[in-house]
XYZ file of C-alpha atoms in Angstrom:
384
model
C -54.236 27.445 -3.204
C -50.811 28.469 -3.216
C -48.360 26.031 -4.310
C -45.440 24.597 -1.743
C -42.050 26.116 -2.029
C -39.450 23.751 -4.196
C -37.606 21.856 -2.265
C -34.155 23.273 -1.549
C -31.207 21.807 -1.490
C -27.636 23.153 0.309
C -25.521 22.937 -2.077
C -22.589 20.408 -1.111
C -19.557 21.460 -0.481
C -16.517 20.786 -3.416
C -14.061 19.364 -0.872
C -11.679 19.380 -3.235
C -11.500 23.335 -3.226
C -11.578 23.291 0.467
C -9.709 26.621 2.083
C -8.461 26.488 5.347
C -8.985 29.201 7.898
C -6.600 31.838 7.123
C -2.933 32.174 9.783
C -2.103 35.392 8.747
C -3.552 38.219 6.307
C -1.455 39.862 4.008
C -2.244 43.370 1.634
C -1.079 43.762 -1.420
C -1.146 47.590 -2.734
C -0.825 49.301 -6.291
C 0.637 52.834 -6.664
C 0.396 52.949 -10.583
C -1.686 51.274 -13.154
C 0.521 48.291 -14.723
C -0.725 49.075 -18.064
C -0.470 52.837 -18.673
C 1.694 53.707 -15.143
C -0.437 56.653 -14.390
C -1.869 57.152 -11.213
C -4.326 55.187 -9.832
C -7.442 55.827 -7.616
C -8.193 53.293 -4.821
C -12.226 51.741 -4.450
C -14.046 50.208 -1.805
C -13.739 46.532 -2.814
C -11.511 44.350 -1.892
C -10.919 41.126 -3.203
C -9.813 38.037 -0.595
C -8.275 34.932 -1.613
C -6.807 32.516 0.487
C -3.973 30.446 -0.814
C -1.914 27.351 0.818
C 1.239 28.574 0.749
C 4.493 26.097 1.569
C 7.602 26.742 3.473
C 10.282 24.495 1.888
C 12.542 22.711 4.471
C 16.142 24.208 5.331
C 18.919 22.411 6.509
C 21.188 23.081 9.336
C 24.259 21.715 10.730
C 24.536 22.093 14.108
C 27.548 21.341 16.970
C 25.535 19.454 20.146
C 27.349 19.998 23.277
C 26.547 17.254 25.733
C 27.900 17.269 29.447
C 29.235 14.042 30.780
C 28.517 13.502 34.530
C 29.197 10.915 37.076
C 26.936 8.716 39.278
C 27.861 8.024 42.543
C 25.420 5.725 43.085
C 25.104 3.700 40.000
C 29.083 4.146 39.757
C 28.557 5.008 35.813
C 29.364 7.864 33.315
C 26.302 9.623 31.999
C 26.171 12.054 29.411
C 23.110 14.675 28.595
C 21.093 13.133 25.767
C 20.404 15.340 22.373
C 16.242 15.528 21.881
C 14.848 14.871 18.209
C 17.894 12.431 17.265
C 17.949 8.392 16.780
C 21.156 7.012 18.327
C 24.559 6.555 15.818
C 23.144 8.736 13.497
C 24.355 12.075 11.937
C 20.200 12.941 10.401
C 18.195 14.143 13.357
C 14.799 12.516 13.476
C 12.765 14.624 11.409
C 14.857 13.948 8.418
C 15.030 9.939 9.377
C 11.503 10.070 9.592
C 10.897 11.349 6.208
C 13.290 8.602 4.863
C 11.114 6.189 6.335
C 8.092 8.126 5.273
C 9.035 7.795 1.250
C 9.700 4.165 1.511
C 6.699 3.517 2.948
C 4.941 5.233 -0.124
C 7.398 3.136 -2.507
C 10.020 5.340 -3.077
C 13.745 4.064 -3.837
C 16.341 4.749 -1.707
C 18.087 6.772 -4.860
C 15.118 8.682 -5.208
C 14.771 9.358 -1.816
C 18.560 10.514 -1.732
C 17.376 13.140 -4.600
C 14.855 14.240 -3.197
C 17.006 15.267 -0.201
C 19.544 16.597 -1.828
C 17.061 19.456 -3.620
C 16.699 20.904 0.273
C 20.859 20.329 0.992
C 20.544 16.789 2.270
C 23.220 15.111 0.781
C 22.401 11.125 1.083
C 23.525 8.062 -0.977
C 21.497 4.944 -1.306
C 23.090 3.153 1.162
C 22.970 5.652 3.704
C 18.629 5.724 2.887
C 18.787 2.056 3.440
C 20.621 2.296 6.711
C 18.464 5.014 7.842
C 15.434 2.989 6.932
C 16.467 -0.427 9.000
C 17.584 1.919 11.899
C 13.978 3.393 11.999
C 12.167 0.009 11.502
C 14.130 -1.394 14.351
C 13.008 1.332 16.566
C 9.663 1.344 15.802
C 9.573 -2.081 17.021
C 6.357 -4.251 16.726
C 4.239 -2.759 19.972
C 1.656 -1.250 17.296
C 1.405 -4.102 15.223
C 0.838 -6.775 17.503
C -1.897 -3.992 18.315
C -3.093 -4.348 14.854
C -3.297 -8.443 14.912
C -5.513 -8.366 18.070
C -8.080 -5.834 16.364
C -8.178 -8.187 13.640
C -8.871 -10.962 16.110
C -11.626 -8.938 17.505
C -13.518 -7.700 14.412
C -16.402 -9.421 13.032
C -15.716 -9.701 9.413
C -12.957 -8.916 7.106
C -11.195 -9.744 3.931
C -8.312 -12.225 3.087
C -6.128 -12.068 0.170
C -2.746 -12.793 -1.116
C -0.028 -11.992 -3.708
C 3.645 -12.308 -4.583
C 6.564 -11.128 -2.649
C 10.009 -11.731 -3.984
C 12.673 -12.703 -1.666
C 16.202 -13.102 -1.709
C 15.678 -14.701 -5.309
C 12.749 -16.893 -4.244
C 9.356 -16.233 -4.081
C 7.312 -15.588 -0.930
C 3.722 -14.676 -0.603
C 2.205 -11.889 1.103
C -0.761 -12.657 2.928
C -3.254 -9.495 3.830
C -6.441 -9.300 6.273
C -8.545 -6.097 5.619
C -11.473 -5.070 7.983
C -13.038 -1.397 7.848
C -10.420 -0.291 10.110
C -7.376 -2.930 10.208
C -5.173 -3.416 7.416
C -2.017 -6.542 8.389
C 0.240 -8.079 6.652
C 2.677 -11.256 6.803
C 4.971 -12.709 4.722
C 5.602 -16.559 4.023
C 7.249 -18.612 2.418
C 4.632 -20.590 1.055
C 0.743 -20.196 0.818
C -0.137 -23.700 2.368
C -2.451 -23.939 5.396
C 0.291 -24.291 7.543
C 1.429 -20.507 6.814
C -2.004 -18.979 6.635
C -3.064 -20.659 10.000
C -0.606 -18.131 11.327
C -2.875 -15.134 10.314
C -4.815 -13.388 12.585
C -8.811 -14.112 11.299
C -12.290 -12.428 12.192
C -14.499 -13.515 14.500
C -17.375 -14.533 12.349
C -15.970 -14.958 9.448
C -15.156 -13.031 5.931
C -14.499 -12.962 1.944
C -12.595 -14.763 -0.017
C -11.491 -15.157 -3.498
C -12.075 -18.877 -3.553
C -8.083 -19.657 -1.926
C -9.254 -23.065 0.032
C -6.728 -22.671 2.561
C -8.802 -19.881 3.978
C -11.668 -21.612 4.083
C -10.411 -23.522 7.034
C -9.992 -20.388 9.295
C -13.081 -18.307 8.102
C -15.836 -19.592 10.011
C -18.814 -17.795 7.616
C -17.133 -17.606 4.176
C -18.547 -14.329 0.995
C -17.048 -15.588 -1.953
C -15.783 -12.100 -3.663
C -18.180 -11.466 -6.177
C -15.896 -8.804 -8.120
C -13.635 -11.655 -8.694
C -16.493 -13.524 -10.625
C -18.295 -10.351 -12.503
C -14.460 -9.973 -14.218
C -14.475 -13.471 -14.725
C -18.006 -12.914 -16.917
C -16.279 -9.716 -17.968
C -13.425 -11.323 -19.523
C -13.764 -14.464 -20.923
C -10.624 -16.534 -21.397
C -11.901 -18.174 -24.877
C -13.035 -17.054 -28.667
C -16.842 -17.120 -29.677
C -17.153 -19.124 -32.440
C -20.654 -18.678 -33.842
C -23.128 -15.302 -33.038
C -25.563 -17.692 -30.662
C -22.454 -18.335 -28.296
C -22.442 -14.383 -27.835
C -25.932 -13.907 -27.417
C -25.859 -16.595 -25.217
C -23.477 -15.524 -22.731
C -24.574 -12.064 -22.770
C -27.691 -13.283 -22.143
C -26.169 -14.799 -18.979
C -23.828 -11.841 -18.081
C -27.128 -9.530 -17.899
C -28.986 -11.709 -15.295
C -25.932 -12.321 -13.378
C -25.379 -8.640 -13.250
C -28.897 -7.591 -12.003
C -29.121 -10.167 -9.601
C -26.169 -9.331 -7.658
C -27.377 -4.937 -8.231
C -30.574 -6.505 -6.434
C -28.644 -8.489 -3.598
C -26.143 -5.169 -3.336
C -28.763 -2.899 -2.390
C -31.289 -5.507 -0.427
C -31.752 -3.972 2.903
C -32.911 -7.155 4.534
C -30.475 -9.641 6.529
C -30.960 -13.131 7.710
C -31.014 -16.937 6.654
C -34.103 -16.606 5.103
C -33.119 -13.787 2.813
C -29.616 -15.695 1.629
C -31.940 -18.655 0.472
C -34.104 -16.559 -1.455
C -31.413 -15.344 -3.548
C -29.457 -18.661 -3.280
C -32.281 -20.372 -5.237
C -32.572 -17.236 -7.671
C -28.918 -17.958 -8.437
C -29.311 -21.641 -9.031
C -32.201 -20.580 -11.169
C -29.750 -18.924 -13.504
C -26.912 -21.550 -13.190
C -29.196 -24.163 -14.078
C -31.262 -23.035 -16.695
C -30.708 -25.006 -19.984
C -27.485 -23.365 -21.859
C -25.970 -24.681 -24.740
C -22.541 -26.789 -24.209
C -20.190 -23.447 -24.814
C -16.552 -23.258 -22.911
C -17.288 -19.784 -21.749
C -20.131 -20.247 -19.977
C -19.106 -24.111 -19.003
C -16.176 -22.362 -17.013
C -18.337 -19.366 -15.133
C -20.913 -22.020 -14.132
C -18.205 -25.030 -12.519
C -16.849 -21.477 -11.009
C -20.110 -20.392 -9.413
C -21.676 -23.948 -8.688
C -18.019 -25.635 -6.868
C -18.969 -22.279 -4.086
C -22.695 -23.206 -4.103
C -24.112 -21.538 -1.312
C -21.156 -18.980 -0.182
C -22.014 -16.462 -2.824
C -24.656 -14.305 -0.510
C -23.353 -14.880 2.933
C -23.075 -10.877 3.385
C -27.673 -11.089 3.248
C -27.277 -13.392 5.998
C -25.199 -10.929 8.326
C -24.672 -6.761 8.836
C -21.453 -5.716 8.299
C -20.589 -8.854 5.869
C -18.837 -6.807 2.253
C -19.855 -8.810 -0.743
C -16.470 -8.059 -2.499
C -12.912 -8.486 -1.536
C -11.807 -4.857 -3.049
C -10.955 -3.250 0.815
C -8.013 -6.381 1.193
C -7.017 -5.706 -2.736
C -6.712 -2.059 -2.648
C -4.440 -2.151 0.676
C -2.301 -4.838 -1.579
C -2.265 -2.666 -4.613
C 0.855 -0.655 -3.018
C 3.054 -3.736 -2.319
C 1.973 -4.635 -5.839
C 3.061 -1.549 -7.193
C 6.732 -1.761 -4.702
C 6.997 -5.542 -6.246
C 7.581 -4.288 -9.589
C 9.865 -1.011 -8.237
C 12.137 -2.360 -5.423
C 11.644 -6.164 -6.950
C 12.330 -8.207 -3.887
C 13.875 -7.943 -0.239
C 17.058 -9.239 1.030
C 17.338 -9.424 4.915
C 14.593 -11.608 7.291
C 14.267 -8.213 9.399
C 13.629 -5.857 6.064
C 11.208 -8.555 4.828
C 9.167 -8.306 8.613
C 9.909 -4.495 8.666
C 7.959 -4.086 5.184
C 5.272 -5.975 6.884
C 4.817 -4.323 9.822
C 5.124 -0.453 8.250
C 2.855 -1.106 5.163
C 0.283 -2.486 7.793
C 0.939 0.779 9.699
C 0.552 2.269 6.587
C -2.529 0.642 5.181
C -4.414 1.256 8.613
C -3.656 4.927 9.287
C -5.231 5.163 5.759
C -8.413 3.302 6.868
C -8.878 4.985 9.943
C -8.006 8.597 8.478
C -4.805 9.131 10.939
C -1.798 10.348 10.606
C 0.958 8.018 9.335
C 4.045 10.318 10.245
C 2.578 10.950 13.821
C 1.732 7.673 14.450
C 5.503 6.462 13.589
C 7.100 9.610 15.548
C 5.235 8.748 18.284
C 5.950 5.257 18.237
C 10.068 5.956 18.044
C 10.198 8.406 20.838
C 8.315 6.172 23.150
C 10.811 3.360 22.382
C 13.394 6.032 22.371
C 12.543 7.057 26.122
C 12.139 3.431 27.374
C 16.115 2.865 25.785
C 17.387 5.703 27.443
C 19.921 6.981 25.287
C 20.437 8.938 22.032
């Protein structure tokens, strides 16, 4: 008998080598040889290649003519408005909106005013930072308010928090991450009273173990990242060899009990008990008295039963990485910009990083989205 064919795979393709359907074609001819410069004979082949190529922007200065008329009816000047401009402003809106576009990646306003100036944009710092509250102010908070209600309507998500400074004092940011939703506020303080304020899922979601979100997550998934770096790196010296064996030991079962739990296909109560009691199991095995492992196990045993909520529902992430990694830029701005200044640049960062953060999750376009958003609120004032 003959035997069956190997099984085949298509290879996948490198997306990071991706070409785009070609615009144009260009051909590129020799007449001598560029080594000897004698004559050359052409072949057949050709060889294609397609490359990105990028137009750099040009600046223009241009005189806008507007013609003033008069309303009989309303009894009122009015004067043709100029398209593609924000009102008081010499920048049309393309160049406003990449201002706004590098601060929302982190950029300084003095970088931002050199990168300008390489395409004959001449800006100083304080001009950026005008530009930028201009465009925050009419992007207005239609979208976000958008934003809070999807929160409000998705089944699980992530909380999470870190330090914002402000006007010398420090303020905390507090996040909410679903698959789709990134938002952002910023408080004063990190009591319950602030974070009541937040938008939370419908079902619940993870936490890193911050009790005041405990009181507005209705099924709480302690973040089980937060604890495999806690086993990762421990805070205290081993003394003596059988305190590292020991808590290796421990590491190792810890580690393939939450593989097993990661890649159990099952959901329901039933399943979350099973692997509660396999947890206790470990926990409560008889250790020797070492402060290591005494801190990991008051860690895992004051969340006793939160640690595999996501076996008990679909959907539910057993980590709290989506809500860090959309903080990770703000992090990153902290330590760049250091702090804020104004109440309306403190909401503005709020509402554009959540913009931000959630055209990233949902794989749209940032720059669109905010363009969009400025000429609608453009139209609805009327004037430019």
């Amino acid at each position: 008998s003959e035997e069956p064919p190997p099984d085949t795979k298509s290879a996948k393709p490198n997306c990071r080598n991706k070409r785009p359907k070609p615009e144009r074609t260009e051909t590129h001819d020799l007449d001598k040889c560029p080594k000897c410069r004698r004559l050359l004979r052409k072949l057949k082949k050709v060889h294609k290649r397609i490359v990105i190529h990028l137009s750099l922007p040009e600046t223009e200065a241009v005189l806008h003519k507007s013609s003033t008329y008069f309303c009989d009816h309303c009894g009122e000047a009015v004067v043709a408005p100029i398209p593609g401009v924000i009102p008081n402003s010499k920048y049309d809106l393309n160049i406003c909106l990449l201002v706004l576009l590098l601060n929302a990646i982190g950029t300084t306003q003095r970088k931002t005013g050199e990168i300008l100036g390489w395409f004959g944009v001449f800006m100083c710092p304080a001009s950026a930072n005008n530009i930028i509250c201009r465009m925050q102010e009419l992007l207005g908070r239609r979208k976000y308010l958008e934003l809070e209600q999807d929160i409000r309507r998705s089944l699980f998500g992530g909380m999470d928090e870190t330090t914002h400074r402000h006007h010398g004092k420090t303020f905390y940011i507090q996040a909410v991450a679903t698959m789709k939703t990134a938002f952002f506020r910023i408080f004063d303080s990190r009591s319950y009273a602030c974070v009541k304020k937040l938008p939370a899922p419908m079902r619940g979601g993870t936490s890193d173990g911050t009790r005041a979100y405990d009181k507005i997550l209705k099924a709480i998934q302690r973040c089980w990242a937060h604890l495999l770096r806690k086993i990762k790196y421990p805070e205290r010296t081993f003394d003596e060899q059988w305190e590292i064996d020991q808590f290796v030991s421990f590491a190792e079962s810890m580690g393939k009990l939450f593989h097993e739990a990661k890649h159990e296909k099952r959901r329901g109560v039933s399943v979350r008990k099973q692997y509660d009691a396999k947890l206790k199991d470990i926990a409560l095995s008889t250790y020797k008295k070492e402060g290591n492992l005494v801190e990991v196990l008051n860690y895992i045993l004051s969340y006793e039963g939160e640690w595999f909520t996501f076996l008990q529902y679909q959907g539910m992430e057993p980590t709290n990485n989506r809500v860090e990694r959309a903080l990770r830029p703000l992090v990153i701005r902290r330590k760049v910009s250091q702090h804020t200044w104004s109440e309306e640049g403190r909401e503005a960062l709020a509402v554009v990083q959540s913009l931000y953060q959630t055209c990233k999750l949902r794989g749209e376009s940032f720059p669109e989205l905010i363009r969009h958003e400025i000429e609608h609120n453009l139209n609805e004032i009327g004037k430019s």
